[in-house]
Short mmCIF file of C-alpha atoms in Angstrom, two decimals:
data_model
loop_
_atom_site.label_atom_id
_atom_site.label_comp_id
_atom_site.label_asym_id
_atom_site.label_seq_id
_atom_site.Cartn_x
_atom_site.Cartn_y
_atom_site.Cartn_z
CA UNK M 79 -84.19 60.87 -59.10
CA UNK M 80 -80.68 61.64 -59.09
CA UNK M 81 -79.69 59.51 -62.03
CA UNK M 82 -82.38 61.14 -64.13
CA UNK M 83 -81.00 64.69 -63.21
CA UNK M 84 -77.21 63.61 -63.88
CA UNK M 85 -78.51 61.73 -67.28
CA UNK M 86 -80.27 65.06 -67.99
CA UNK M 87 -77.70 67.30 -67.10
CA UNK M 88 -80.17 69.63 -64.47
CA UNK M 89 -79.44 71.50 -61.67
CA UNK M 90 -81.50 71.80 -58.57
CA UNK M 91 -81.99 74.59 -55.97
CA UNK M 92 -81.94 72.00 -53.42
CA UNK M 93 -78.62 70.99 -53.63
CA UNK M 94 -77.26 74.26 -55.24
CA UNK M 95 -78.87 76.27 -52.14
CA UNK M 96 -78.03 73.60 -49.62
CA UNK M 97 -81.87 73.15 -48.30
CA UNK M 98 -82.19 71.48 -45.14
CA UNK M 99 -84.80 69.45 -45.96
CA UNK M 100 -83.80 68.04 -49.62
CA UNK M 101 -83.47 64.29 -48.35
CA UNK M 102 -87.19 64.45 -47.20
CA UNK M 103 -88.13 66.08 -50.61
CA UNK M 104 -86.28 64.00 -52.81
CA UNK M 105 -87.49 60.63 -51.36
CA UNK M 106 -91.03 61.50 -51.61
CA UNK M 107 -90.15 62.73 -55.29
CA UNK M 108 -90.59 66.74 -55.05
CA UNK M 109 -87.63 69.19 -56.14
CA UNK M 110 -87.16 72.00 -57.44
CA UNK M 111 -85.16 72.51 -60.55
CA UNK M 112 -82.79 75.52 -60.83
CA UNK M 113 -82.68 76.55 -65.09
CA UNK M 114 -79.75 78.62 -66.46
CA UNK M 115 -76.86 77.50 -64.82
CA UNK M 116 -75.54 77.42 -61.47
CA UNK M 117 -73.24 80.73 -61.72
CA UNK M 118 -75.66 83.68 -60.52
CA UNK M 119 -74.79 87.70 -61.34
CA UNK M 120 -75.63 88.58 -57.65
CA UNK M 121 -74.19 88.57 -54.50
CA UNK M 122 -76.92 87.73 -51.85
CA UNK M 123 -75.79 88.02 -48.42
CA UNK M 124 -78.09 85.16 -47.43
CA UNK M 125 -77.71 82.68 -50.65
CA UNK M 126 -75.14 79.53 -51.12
CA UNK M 127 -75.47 79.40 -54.84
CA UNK M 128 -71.78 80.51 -56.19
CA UNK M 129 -72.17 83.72 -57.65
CA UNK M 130 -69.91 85.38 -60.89
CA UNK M 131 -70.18 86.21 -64.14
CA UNK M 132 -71.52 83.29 -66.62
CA UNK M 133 -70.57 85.68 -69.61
CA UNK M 134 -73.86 85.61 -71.30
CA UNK M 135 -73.56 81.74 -71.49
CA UNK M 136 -77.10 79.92 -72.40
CA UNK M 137 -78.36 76.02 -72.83
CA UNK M 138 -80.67 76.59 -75.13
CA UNK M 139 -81.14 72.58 -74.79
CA UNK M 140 -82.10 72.92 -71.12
CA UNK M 141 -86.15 73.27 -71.49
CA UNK M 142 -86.19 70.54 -73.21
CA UNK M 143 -84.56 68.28 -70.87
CA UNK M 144 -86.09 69.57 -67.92
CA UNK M 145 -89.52 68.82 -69.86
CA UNK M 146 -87.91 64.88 -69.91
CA UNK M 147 -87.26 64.92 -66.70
CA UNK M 148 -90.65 66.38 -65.19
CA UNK M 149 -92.02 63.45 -67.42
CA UNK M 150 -90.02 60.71 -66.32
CA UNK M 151 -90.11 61.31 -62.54
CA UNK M 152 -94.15 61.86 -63.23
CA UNK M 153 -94.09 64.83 -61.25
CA UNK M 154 -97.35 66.29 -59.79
CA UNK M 155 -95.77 69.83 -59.29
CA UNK M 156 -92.78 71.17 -60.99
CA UNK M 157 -90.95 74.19 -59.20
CA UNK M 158 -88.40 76.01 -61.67
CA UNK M 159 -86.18 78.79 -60.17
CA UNK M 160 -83.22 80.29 -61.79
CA UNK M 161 -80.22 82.20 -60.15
CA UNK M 162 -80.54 85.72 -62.16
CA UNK M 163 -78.88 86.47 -64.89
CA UNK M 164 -78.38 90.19 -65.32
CA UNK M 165 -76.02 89.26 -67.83
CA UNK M 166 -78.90 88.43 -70.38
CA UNK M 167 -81.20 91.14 -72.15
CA UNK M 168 -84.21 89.67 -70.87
CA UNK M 169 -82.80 88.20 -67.81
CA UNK M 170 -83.54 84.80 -68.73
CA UNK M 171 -87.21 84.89 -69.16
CA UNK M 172 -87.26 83.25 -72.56
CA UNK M 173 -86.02 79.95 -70.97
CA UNK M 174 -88.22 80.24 -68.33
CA UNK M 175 -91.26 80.79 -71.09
CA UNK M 176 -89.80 77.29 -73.15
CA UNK M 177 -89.76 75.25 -69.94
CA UNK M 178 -93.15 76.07 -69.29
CA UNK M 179 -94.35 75.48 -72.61
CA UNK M 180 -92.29 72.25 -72.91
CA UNK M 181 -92.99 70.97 -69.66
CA UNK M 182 -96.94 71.65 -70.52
CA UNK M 183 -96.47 69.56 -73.86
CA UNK M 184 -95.30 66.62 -71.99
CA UNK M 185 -97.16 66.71 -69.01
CA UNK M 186 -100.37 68.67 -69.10
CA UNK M 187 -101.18 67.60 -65.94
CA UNK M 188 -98.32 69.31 -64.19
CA UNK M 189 -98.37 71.66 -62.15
CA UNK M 190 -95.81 74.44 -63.36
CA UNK M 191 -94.82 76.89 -60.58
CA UNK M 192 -92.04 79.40 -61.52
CA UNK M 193 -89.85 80.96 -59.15
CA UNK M 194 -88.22 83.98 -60.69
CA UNK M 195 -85.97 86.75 -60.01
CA UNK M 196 -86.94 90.45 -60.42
CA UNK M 197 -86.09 90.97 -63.93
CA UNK M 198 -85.07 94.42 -63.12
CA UNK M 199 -88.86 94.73 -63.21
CA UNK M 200 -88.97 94.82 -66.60
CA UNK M 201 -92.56 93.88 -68.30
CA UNK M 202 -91.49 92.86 -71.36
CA UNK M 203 -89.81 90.11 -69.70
CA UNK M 204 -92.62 89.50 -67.02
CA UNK M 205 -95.03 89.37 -70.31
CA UNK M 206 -92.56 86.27 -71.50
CA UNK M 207 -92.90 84.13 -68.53
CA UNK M 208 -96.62 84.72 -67.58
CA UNK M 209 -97.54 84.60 -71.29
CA UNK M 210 -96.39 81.38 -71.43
CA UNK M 211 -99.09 80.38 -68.95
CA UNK M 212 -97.09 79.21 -64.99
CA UNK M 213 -99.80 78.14 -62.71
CA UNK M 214 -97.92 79.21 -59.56
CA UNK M 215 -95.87 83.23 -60.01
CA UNK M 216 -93.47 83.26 -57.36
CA UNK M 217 -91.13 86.02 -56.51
CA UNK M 218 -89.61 86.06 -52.64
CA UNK M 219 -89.23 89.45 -50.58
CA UNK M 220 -86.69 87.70 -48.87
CA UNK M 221 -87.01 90.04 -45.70
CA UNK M 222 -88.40 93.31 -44.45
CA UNK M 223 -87.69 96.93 -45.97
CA UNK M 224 -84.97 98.07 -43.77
CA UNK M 225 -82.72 94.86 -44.26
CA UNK M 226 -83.19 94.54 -47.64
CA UNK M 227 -79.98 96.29 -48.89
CA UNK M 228 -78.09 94.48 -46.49
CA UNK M 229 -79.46 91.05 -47.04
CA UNK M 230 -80.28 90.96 -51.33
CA UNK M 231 -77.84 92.47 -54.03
CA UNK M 232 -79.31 94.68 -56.49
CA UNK M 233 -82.65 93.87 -55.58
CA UNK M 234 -85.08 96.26 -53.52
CA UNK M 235 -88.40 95.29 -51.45
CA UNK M 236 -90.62 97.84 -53.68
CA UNK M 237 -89.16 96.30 -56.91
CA UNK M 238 -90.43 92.99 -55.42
CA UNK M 239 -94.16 94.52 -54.20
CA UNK M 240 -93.84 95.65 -58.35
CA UNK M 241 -92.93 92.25 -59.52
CA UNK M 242 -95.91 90.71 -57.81
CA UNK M 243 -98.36 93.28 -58.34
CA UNK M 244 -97.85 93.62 -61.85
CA UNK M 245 -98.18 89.45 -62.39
CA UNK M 246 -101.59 90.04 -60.16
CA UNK M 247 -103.17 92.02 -62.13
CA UNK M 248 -102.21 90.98 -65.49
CA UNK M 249 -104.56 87.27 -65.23
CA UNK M 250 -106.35 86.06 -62.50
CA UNK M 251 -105.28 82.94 -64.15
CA UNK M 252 -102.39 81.94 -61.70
CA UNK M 253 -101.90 82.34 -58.28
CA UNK M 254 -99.24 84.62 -56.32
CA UNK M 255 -96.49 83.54 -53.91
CA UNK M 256 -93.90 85.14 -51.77
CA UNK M 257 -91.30 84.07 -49.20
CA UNK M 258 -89.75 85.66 -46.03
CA UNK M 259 -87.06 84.64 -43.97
CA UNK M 260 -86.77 85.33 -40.01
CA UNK M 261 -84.08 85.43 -38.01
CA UNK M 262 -82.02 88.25 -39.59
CA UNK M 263 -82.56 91.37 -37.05
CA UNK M 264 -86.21 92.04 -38.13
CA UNK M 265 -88.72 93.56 -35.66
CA UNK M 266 -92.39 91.85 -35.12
CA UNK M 267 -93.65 95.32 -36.20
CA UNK M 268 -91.42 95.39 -39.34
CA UNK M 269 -92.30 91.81 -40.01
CA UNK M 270 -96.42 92.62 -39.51
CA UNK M 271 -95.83 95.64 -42.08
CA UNK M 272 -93.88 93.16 -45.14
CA UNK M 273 -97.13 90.45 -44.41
CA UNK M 274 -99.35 93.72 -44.67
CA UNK M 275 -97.71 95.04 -48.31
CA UNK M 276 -97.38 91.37 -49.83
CA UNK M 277 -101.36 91.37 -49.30
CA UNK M 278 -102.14 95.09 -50.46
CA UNK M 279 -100.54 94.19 -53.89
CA UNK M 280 -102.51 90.86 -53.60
CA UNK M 281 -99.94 88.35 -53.20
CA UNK M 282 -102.52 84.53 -52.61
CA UNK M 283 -99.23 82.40 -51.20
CA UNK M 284 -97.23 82.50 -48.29
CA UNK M 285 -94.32 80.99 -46.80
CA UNK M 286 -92.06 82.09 -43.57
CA UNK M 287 -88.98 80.09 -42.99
CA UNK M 288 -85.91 80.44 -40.25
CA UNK M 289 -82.87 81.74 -42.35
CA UNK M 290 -79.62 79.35 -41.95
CA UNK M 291 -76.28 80.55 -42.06
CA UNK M 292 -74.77 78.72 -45.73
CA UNK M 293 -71.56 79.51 -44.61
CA UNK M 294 -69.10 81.56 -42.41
CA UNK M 295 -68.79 83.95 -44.87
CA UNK M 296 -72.77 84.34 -45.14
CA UNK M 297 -75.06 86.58 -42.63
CA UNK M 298 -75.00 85.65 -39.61
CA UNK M 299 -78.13 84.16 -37.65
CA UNK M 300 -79.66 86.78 -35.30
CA UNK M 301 -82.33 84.47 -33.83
CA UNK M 302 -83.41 81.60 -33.78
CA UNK M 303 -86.97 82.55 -34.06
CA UNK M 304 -89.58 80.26 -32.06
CA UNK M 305 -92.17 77.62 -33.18
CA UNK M 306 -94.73 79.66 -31.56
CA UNK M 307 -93.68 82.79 -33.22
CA UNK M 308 -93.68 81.00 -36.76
CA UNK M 309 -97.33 79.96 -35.68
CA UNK M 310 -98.74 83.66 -34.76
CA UNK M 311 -96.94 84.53 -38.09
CA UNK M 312 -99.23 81.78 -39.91
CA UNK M 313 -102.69 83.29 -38.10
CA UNK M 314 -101.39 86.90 -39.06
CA UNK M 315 -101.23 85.77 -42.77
CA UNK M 316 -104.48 83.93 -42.93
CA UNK M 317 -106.37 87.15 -40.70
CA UNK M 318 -104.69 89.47 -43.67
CA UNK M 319 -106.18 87.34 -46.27
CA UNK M 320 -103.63 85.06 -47.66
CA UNK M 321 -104.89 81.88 -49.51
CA UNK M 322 -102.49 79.69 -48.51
CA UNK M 323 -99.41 79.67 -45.62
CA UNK M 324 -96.95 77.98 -44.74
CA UNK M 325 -94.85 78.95 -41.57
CA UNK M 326 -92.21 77.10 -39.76
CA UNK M 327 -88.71 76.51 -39.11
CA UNK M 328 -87.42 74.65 -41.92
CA UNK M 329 -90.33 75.91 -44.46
CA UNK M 330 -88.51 77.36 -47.54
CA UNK M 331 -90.08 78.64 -50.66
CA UNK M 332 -90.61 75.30 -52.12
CA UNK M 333 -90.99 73.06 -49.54
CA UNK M 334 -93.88 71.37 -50.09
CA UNK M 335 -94.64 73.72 -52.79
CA UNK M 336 -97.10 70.96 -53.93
CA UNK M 337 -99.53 70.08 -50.96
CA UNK M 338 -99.07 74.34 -50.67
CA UNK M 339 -101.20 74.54 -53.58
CA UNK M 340 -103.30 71.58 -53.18
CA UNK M 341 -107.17 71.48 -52.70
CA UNK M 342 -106.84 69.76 -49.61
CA UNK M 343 -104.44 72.40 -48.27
CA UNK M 344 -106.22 73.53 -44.67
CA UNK M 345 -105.75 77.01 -45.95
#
């Protein structure tokens, strides 16, 4: 796996974002690939990809050797995220649109779950990545309303309830996701009220994860949240309506993303 990424020249949210659980991932052949660049235009309180200013900067080559990639590795489920890029008019979207459709030529079977950022909520831009036909629409929430300025730059929590409500209602052709972290000050009520707006703007995926300090000059951990809380978290969801959940300590957004989404998911 890693000599197709070097020979490809691809980036991965794994490594980029310092995921805990990228060995297990990468030896049963699941990752996540992470598309315009490594250098992100925000300053998330919470995130270890290097932020700056890429200066407009675009591999217009990229989609098509991700699509090489996805083929060679015969990937079941392809996961592509991208730091944002508020430098670009459209935020990136067109890339995200041409790995979809390039991925799709070259493995049909695929499949294609996009992780985006928030656009600035702009629809013309949503319009170019769910036009292009994801199976999987995933935007996280990060973390409740109150900690939201705190813990995500530029980004707000009713931007994100936008994002997701706008994708659900445009096709009932792909499904929904969100993620939220725990363990950065939030109250159970707080956390009850984020499950309860993901579902009233009908968000169909779920997953709660433990947030891990990247580095000293991150957020620092307020709890360590327990398994049995992650657990009540996971009945919450599925009592609210969620399709599928996935709740636990070292659960990130695409962990798993693939058995997530798969028939024989319990959910």
């Amino acid at each position: 796996m890693n000599g197709v990424l070097e020979a490809e020249k691809l980036n991965t949210i794994c490594v980029s974002g310092k995921c805990p659980n990228r060995g297990e991932c990468f030896s049963r052949g699941s990752l996540a690939f992470m598309i315009l660049g490594d250098l992100c235009t925000r300053h998330c309180g919470f995130c270890a990809v290097k932020a700056g200013d890429p200066g407009g900067i675009v591999d217009w080559e990229e989609p098509g050797r991700l699509a090489r990639a996805v083929a060679e590795l015969k990937l079941r489920h392809a996961v592509i995220t991208a730091v944002a890029r508020d430098d670009l008019k459209d935020g990136g979207a067109s890339v995200f649109a041409d790995c979809i459709r390039q991925v799709r030529a070259l493995s049909p079977t695929t499949i294609i779950e996009v992780l985006t950022p928030d656009f600035l909520a702009d629809k013309q831009a949503l319009d170019t990545v769910l036009d292009a036909g994801p199976d999987i629409f995933n935007h996280n929430i990060e973390t409740v309303e109150r900690l939201t300025p705190r813990v995500r730059s530029k980004a707000t929590y009713r931007r994100t309830l936008e994002v997701l409500r706008y994708a659900k209602e445009k096709s009932t052709a792909w499904k929904t996701k969100s993620g939220l972290m725990l363990g950065l000050g939030e109250t159970k009520e707080e956390i009850l009220q984020t499950l309860k707006d993901l579902r009233s703007i009908g968000c169909d995926y779920l997953t709660i994860g433990q947030y891990l300090q990247p580095s000293a000059r991150h957020l620092t951990i307020q709890s360590f949240v327990p398994v049995d809380d992650f657990r009540h978290w996971e009945r919450e969801a599925f009592r609210l309506g969620f399709e599928r959940v996935a709740s636990g300590p070292l659960v990130r957004s695409s962990y798993f993303a693939d058995q997530l989404h798969s028939p024989e998911h319990p959910g």
